[in-house]
mmCIF file of C-alpha atoms in Angstrom:
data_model
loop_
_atom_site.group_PDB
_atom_site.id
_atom_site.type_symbol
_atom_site.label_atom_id
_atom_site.label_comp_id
_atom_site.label_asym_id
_atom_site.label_seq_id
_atom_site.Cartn_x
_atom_site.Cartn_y
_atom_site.Cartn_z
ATOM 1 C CA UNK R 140 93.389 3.430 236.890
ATOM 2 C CA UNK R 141 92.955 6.754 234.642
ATOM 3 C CA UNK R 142 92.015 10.104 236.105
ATOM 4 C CA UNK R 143 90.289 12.015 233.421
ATOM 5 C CA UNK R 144 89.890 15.578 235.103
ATOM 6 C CA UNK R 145 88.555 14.524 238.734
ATOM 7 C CA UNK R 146 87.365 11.417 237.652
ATOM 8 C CA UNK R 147 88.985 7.970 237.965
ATOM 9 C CA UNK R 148 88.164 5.423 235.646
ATOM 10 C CA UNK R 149 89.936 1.381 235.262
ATOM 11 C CA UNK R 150 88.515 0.563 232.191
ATOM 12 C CA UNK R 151 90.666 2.095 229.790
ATOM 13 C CA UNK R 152 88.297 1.566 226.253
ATOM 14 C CA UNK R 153 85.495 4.253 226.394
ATOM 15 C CA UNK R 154 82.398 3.115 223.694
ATOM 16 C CA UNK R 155 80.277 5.176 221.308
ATOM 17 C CA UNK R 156 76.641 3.932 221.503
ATOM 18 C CA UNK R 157 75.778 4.716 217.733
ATOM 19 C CA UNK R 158 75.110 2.291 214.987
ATOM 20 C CA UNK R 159 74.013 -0.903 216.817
ATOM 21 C CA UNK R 160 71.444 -3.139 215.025
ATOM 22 C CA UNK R 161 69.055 -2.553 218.308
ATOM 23 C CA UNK R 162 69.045 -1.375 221.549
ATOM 24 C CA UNK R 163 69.834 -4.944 223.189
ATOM 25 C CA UNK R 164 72.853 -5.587 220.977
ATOM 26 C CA UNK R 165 73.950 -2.283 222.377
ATOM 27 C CA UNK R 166 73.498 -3.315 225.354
ATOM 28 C CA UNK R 167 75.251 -6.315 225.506
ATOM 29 C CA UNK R 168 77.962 -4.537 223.924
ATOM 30 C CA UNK R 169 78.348 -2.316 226.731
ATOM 31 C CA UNK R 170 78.123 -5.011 229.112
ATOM 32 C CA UNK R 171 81.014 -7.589 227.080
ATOM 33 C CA UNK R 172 82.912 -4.301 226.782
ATOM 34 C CA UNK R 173 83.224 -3.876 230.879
ATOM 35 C CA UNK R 174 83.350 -0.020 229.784
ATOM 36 C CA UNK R 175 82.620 3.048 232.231
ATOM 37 C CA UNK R 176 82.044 5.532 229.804
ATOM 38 C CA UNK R 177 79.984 5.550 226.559
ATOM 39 C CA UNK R 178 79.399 9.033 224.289
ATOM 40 C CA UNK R 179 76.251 10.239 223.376
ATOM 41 C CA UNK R 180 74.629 13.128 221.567
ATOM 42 C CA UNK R 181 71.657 14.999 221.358
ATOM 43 C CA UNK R 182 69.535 14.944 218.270
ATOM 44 C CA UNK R 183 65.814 16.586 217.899
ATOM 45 C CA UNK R 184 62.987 14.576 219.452
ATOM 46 C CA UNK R 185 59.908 14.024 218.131
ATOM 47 C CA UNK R 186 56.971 14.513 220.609
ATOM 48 C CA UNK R 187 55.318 11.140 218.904
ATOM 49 C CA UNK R 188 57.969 8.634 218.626
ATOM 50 C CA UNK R 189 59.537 9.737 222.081
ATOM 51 C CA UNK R 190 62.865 7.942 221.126
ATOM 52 C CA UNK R 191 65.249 10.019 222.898
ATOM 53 C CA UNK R 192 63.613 9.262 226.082
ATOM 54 C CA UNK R 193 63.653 5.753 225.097
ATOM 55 C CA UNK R 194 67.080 5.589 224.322
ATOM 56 C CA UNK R 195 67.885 7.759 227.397
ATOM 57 C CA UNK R 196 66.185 5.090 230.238
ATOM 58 C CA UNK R 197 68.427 2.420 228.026
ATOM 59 C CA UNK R 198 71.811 4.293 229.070
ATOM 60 C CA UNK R 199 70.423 5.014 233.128
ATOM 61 C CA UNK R 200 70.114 1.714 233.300
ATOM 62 C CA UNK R 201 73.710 0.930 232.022
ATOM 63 C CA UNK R 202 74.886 2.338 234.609
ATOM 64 C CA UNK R 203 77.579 4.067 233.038
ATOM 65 C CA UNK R 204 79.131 7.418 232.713
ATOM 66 C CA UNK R 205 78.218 9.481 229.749
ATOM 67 C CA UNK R 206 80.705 11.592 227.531
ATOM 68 C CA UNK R 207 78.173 13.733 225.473
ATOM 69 C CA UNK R 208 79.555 14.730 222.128
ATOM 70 C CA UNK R 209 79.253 17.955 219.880
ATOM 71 C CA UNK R 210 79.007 16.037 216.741
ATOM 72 C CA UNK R 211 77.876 17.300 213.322
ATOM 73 C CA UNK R 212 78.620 21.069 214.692
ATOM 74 C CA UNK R 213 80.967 23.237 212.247
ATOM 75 C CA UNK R 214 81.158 26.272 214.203
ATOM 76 C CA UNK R 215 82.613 27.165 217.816
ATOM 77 C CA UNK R 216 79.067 28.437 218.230
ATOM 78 C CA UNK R 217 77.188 25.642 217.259
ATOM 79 C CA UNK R 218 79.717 23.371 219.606
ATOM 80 C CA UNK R 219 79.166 26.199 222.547
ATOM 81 C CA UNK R 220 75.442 26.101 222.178
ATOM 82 C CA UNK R 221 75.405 22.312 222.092
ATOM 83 C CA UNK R 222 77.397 21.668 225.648
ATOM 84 C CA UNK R 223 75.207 24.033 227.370
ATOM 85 C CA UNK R 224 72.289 22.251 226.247
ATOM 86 C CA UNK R 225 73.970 18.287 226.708
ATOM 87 C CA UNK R 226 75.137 19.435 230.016
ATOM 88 C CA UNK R 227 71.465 20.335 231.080
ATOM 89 C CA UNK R 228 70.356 17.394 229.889
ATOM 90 C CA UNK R 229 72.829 15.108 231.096
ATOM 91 C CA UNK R 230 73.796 16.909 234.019
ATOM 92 C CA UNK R 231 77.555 16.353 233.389
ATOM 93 C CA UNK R 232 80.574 19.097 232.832
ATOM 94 C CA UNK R 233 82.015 16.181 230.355
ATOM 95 C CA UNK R 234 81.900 17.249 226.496
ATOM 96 C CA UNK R 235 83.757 15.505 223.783
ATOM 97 C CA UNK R 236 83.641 18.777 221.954
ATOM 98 C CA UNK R 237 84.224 17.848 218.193
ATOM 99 C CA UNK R 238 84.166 21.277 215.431
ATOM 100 C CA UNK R 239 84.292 19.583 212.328
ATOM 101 C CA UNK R 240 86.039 21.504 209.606
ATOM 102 C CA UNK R 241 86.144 19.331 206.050
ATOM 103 C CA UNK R 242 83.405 17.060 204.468
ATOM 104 C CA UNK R 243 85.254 14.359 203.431
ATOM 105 C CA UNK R 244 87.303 13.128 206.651
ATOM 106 C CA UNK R 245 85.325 14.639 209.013
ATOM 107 C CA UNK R 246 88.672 16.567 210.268
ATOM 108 C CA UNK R 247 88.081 18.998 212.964
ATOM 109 C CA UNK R 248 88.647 22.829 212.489
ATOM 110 C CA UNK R 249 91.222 22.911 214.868
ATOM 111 C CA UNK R 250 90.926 27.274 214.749
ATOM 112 C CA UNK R 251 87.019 26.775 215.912
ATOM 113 C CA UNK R 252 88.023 23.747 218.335
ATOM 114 C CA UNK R 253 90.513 25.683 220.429
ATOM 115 C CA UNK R 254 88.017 29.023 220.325
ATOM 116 C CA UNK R 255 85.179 26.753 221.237
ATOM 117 C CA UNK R 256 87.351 24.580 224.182
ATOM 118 C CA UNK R 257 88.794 28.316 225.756
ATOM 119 C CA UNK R 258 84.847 29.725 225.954
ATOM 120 C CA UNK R 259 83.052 26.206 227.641
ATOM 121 C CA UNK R 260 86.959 25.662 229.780
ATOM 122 C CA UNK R 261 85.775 29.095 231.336
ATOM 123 C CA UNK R 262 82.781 27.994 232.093
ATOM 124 C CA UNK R 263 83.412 25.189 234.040
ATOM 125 C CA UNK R 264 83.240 22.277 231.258
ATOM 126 C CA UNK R 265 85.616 19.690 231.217
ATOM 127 C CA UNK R 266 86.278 19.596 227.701
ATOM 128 C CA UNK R 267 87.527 16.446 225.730
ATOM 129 C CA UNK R 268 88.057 17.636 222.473
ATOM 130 C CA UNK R 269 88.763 15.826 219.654
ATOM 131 C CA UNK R 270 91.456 16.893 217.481
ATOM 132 C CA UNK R 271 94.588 16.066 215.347
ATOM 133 C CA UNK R 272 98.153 14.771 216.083
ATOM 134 C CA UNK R 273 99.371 18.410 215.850
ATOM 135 C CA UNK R 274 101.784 19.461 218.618
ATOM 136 C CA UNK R 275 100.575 23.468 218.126
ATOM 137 C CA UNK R 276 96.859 22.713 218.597
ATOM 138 C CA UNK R 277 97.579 20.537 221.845
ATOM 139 C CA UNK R 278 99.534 23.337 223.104
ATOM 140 C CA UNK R 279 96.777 25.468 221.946
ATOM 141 C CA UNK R 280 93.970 23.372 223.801
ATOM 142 C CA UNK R 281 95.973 22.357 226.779
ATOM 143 C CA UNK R 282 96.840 26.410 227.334
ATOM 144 C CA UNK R 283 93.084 27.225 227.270
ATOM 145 C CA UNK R 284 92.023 24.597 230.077
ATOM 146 C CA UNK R 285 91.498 21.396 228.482
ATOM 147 C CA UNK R 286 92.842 18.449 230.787
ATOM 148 C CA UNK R 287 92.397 15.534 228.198
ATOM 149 C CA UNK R 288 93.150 15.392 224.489
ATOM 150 C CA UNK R 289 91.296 12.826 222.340
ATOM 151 C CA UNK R 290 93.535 13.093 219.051
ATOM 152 C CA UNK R 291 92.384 10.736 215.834
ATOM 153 C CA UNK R 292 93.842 7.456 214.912
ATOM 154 C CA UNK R 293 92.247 7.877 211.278
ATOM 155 C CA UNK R 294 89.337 9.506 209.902
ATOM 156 C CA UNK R 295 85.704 8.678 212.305
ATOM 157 C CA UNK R 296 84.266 5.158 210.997
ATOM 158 C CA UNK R 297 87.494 4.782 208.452
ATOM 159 C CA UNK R 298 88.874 1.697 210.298
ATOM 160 C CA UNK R 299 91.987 2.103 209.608
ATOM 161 C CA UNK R 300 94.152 2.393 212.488
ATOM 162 C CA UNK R 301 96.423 4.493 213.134
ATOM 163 C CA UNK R 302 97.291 6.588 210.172
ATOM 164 C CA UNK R 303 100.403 8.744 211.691
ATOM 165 C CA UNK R 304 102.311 6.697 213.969
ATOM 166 C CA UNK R 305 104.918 8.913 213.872
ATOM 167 C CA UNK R 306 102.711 12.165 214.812
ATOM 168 C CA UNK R 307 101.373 10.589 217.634
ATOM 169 C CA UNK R 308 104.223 8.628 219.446
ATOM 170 C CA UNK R 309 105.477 12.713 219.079
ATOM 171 C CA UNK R 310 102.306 13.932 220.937
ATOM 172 C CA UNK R 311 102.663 10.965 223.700
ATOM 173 C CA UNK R 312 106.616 11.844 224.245
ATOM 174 C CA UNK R 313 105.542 15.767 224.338
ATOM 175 C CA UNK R 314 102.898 15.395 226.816
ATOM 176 C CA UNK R 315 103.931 12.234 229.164
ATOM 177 C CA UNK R 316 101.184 13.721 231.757
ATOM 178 C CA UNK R 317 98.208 14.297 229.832
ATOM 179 C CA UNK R 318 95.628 11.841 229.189
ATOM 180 C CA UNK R 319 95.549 10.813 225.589
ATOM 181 C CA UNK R 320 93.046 9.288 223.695
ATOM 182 C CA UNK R 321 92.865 7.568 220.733
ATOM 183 C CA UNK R 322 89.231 8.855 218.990
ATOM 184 C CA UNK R 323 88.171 7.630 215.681
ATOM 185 C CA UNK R 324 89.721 5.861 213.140
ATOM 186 C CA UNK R 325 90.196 2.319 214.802
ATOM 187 C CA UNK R 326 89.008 -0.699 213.065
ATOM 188 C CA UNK R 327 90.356 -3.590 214.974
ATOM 189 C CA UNK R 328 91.739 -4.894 218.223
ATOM 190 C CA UNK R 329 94.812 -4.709 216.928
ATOM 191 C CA UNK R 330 94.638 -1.155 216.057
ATOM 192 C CA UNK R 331 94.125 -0.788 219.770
ATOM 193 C CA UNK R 332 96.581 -2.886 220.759
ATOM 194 C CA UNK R 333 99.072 -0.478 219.061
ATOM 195 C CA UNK R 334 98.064 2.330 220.590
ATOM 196 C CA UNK R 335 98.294 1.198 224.103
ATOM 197 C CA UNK R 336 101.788 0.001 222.880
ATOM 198 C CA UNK R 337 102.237 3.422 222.337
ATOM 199 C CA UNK R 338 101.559 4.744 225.605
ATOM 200 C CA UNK R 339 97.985 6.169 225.170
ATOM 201 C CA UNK R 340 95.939 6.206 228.049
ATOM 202 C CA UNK R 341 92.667 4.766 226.649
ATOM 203 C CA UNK R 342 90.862 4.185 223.042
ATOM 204 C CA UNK R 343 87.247 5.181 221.884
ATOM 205 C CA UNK R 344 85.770 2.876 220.079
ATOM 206 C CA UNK R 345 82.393 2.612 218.142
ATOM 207 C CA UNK R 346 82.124 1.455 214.514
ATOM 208 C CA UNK R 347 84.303 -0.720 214.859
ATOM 209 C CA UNK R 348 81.981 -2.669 217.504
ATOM 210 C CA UNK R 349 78.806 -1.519 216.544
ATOM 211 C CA UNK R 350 79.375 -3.116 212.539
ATOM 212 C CA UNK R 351 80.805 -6.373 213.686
ATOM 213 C CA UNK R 352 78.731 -9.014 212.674
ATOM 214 C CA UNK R 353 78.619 -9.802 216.637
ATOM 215 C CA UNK R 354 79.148 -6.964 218.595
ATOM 216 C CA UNK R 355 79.103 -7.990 221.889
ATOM 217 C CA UNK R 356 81.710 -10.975 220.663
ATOM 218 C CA UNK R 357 83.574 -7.612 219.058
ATOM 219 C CA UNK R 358 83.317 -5.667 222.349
ATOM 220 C CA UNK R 359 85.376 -8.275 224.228
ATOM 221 C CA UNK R 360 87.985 -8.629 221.964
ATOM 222 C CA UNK R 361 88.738 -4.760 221.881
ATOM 223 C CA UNK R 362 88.563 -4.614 225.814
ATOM 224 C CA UNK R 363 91.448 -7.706 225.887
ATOM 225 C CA UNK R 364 93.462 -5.674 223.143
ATOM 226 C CA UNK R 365 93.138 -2.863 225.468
ATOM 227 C CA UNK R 366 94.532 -4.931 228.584
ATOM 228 C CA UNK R 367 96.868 -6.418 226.631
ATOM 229 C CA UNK R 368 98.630 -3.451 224.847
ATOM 230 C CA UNK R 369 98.546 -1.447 228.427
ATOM 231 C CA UNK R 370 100.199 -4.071 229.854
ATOM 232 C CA UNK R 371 102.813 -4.544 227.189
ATOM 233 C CA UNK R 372 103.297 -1.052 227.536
ATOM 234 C CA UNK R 373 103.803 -1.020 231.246
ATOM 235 C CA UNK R 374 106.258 -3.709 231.011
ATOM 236 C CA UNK R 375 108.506 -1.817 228.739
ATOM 237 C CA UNK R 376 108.566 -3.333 225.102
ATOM 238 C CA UNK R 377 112.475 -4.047 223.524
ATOM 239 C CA UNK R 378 113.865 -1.917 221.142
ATOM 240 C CA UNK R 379 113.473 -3.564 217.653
ATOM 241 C CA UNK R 380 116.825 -3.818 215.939
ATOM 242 C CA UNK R 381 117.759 -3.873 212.090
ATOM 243 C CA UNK R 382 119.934 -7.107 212.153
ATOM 244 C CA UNK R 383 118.887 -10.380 213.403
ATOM 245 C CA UNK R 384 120.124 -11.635 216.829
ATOM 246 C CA UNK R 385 120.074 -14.922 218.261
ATOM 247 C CA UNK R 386 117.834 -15.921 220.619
ATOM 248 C CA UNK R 387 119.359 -19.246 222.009
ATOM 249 C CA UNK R 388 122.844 -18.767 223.891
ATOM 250 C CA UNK R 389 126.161 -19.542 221.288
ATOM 251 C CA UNK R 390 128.462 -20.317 223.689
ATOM 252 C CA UNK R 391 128.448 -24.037 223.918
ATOM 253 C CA UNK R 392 127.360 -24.663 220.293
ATOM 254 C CA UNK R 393 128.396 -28.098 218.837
ATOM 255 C CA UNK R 394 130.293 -27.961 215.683
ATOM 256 C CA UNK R 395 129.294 -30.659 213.323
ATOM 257 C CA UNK R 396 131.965 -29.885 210.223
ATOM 258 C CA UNK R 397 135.180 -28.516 209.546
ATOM 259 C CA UNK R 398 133.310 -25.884 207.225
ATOM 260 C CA UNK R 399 131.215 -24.853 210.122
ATOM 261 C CA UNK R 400 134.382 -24.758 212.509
ATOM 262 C CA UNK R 401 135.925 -22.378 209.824
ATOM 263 C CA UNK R 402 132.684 -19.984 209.488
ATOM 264 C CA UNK R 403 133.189 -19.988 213.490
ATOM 265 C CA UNK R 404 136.622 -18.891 213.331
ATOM 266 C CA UNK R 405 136.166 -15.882 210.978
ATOM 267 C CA UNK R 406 133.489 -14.669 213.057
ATOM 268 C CA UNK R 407 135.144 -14.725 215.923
ATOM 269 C CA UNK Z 208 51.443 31.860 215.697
ATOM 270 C CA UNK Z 209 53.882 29.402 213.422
ATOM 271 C CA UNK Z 210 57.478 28.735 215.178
ATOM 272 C CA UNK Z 211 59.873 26.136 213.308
ATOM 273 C CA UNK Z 212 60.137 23.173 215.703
ATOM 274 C CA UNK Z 213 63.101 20.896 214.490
ATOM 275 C CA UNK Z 214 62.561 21.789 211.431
ATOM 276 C CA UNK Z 215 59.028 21.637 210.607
ATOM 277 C CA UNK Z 216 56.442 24.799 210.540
ATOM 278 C CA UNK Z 217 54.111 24.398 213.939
ATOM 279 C CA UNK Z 218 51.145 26.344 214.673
ATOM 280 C CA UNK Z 219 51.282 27.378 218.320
ATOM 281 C CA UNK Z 220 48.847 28.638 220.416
ATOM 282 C CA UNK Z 221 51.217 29.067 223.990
ATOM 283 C CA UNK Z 222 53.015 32.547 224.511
ATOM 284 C CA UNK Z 223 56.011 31.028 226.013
ATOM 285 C CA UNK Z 224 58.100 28.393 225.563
ATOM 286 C CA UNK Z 225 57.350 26.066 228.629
ATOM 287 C CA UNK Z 226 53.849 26.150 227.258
ATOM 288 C CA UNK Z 227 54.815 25.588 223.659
ATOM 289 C CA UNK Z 228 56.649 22.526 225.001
ATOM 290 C CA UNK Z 229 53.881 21.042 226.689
ATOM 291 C CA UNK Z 230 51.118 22.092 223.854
ATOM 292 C CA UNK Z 231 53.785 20.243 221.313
ATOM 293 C CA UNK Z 232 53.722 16.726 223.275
ATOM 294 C CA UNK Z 233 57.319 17.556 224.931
ATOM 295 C CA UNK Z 234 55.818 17.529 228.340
ATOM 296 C CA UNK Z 235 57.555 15.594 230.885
ATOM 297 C CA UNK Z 236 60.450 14.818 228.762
ATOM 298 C CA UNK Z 237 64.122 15.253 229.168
ATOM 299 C CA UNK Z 238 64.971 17.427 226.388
ATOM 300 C CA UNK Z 239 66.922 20.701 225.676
ATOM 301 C CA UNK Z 240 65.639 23.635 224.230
ATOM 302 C CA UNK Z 241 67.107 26.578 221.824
ATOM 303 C CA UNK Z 242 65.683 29.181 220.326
ATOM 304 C CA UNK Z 243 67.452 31.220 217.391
ATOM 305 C CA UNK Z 244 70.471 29.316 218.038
ATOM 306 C CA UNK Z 245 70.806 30.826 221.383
ATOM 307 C CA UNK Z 246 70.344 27.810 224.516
ATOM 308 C CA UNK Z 247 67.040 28.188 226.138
ATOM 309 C CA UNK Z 248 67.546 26.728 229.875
ATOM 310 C CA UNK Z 249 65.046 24.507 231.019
ATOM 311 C CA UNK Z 250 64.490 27.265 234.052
ATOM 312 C CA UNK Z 251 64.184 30.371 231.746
ATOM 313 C CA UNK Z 252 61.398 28.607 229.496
ATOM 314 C CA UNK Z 253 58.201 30.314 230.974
ATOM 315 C CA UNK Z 254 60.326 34.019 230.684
ATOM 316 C CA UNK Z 255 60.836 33.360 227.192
ATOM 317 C CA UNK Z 256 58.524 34.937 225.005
ATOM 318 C CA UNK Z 257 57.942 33.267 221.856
ATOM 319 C CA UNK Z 258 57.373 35.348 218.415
ATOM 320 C CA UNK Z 259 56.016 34.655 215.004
ATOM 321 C CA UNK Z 260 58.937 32.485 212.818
ATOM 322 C CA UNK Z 261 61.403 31.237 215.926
ATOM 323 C CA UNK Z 262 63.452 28.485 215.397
ATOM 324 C CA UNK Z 263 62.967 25.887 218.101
ATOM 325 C CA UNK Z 264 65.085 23.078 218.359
ATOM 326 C CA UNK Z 265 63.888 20.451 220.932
ATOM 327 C CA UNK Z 266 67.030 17.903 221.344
ATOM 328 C CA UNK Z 267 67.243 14.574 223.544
ATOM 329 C CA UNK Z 268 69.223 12.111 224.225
ATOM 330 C CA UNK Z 269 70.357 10.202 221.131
ATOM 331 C CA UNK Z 270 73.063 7.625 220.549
ATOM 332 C CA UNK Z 271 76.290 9.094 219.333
ATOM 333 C CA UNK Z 272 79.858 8.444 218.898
#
């Protein structure tokens, strides 16, 4: 079980709803993925086409618990003005506030993402942002309110996995009681694997599902990796070593030769 | 008058927002308003006035990662 703010949650892979070939592959994505919580956004509606509304019955009938994002806002203000209006319209204090700061890698402007996290913390938002592996800026975010940190893997839709393991086994050691997830970057059940190795709480996954050739097929995988790497990580994985070491007993070990009985004696 | 709605130059008839919405189509909808950047709750739409040039943004529900 994870308790993100005061909610509690078992399944431990959270799914972005974007980039599915249709509605019903999304669906049975959601479904295969046995997730509680997919993200959302809001985007302008047109009066004719009505898809919003479409889209929105789709996700009520789900079932599941919506994490509305900020995305494609490059100002605090923007990000501000966006969670008032997705937590109106989805009548949740969740954001996944995301201030995105560079073109290229879609890196968040940490200085906007900590100004925007202390204003909506104050108002009552439960704010998820999304942010680096740097130690500073969790401080930063965790000092102004936030209760969850959703730090990258890899650049959003990059699939590459995690691109600092270093950085972030240093952010799971330097906050053991915060919820961490892994958001963005992640491009196969592996990838996730590894990070529940690593002691994160729970992975976000969406391009990685949603441009699988069979999503729903996809979805399951991910929410064994999940499973499995949570449990590997609850059972306390061995310390790899430099040198090999032999698995089967030597004690009792038959000498065949005289050669062998010599290589015994020097190395004992 | 002509307000910007998401983008596109709308000639508007309604002196407030909550009737812009519904002359636009919007009624009955579950959407979120703005106007000049600044969040327009869904229970302050009939005391906004609306003026010659606003930007409106009318957002819903969309899928997102």
């Amino acid at each position: 079980m994870l308790r993100l703010y005061d909610t509690e949650i078992h399944s431990r892979l959270l799914l972005g709803t974007a980039r599915y070939p249709s509605p019903r592959v999304l669906t049975d994505a959601v479904r295969r993925s046995a997730t509680e919580v997919v993200t959302v956004s809001l985007r302008r509606e047109s009066s004719g086409e009505r898809a919003g509304q479409a889209f929105w019955s789709l996700i009520r009938e789900l079932g599941v618990r919506v994490l509305p994002n900020t995305a494609g806002c490059h100002s605090a203000k923007e990000a501000v003005t966006t969670a008032h209006m997705a937590r109106e319209v989805f009548e949740t204090p969740w954001i996944k506030l995301e201030v995105i700061g560079e073109h290229d890698t879609l890196q968040p402007d940490v200085f906007g993402l900590v100004e925007a996290a202390r204003l909506l913390c104050a108002e009552g938002f439960q704010v998820f942002p999304y942010t680096t592996e740097d130690l500073v800026v969790a401080e930063r975010l965790l000092g102004v309110g936030c209760r969850v940190l959703m730090p990258w893997g890899a650049p959003i839709g990059s699939g590459r996995g995690l691109n600092n393991l270093f950085g972030l086994r240093s952010l799971r050691a330097h906050f053991p009681a915060i919820p961490l997830i892994i958001d963005a970057g992640i491009g196969l059940p592996s990838h996730a694997t590894e990070a529940m190795e690593l002691g994160f709480d729970a992975v976000l996954i969406n391009t990685a599902i949603a441009e699988a050739q069979h999503p729903a097929l996809m979805a399951a995988a991910f929410a064994q990796a999940i499973a499995a790497g949570h449990a590997a990580r609850n059972a306390g994985p061995m310390a790899p070593r430099d040198v090999a070491m032999p698995s089967t007993p030597v004690v009792g070990q038959a000498l065949f030769s005289s050669a062998a009985q010599g290589v015994a004696r020097e190395a004992s | 008058m002509r307000l910007l709605v998401n983008g596109a130059w709308r000639e508007i008839r309604s002196g407030d927002l909550a009737a812009a919405l519904e002359e636009l189509g919007f009624g009955g909808s579950v959407v979120a308003t703005a106007i000049n950047g600044q969040f327009v709750p869904a229970s302050g739409r009939r005391a906004v006035p609306l003026e010659e040039g606003d930007l409106v943004e009318v957002l819903a529900p969309m899928q997102g990662g």
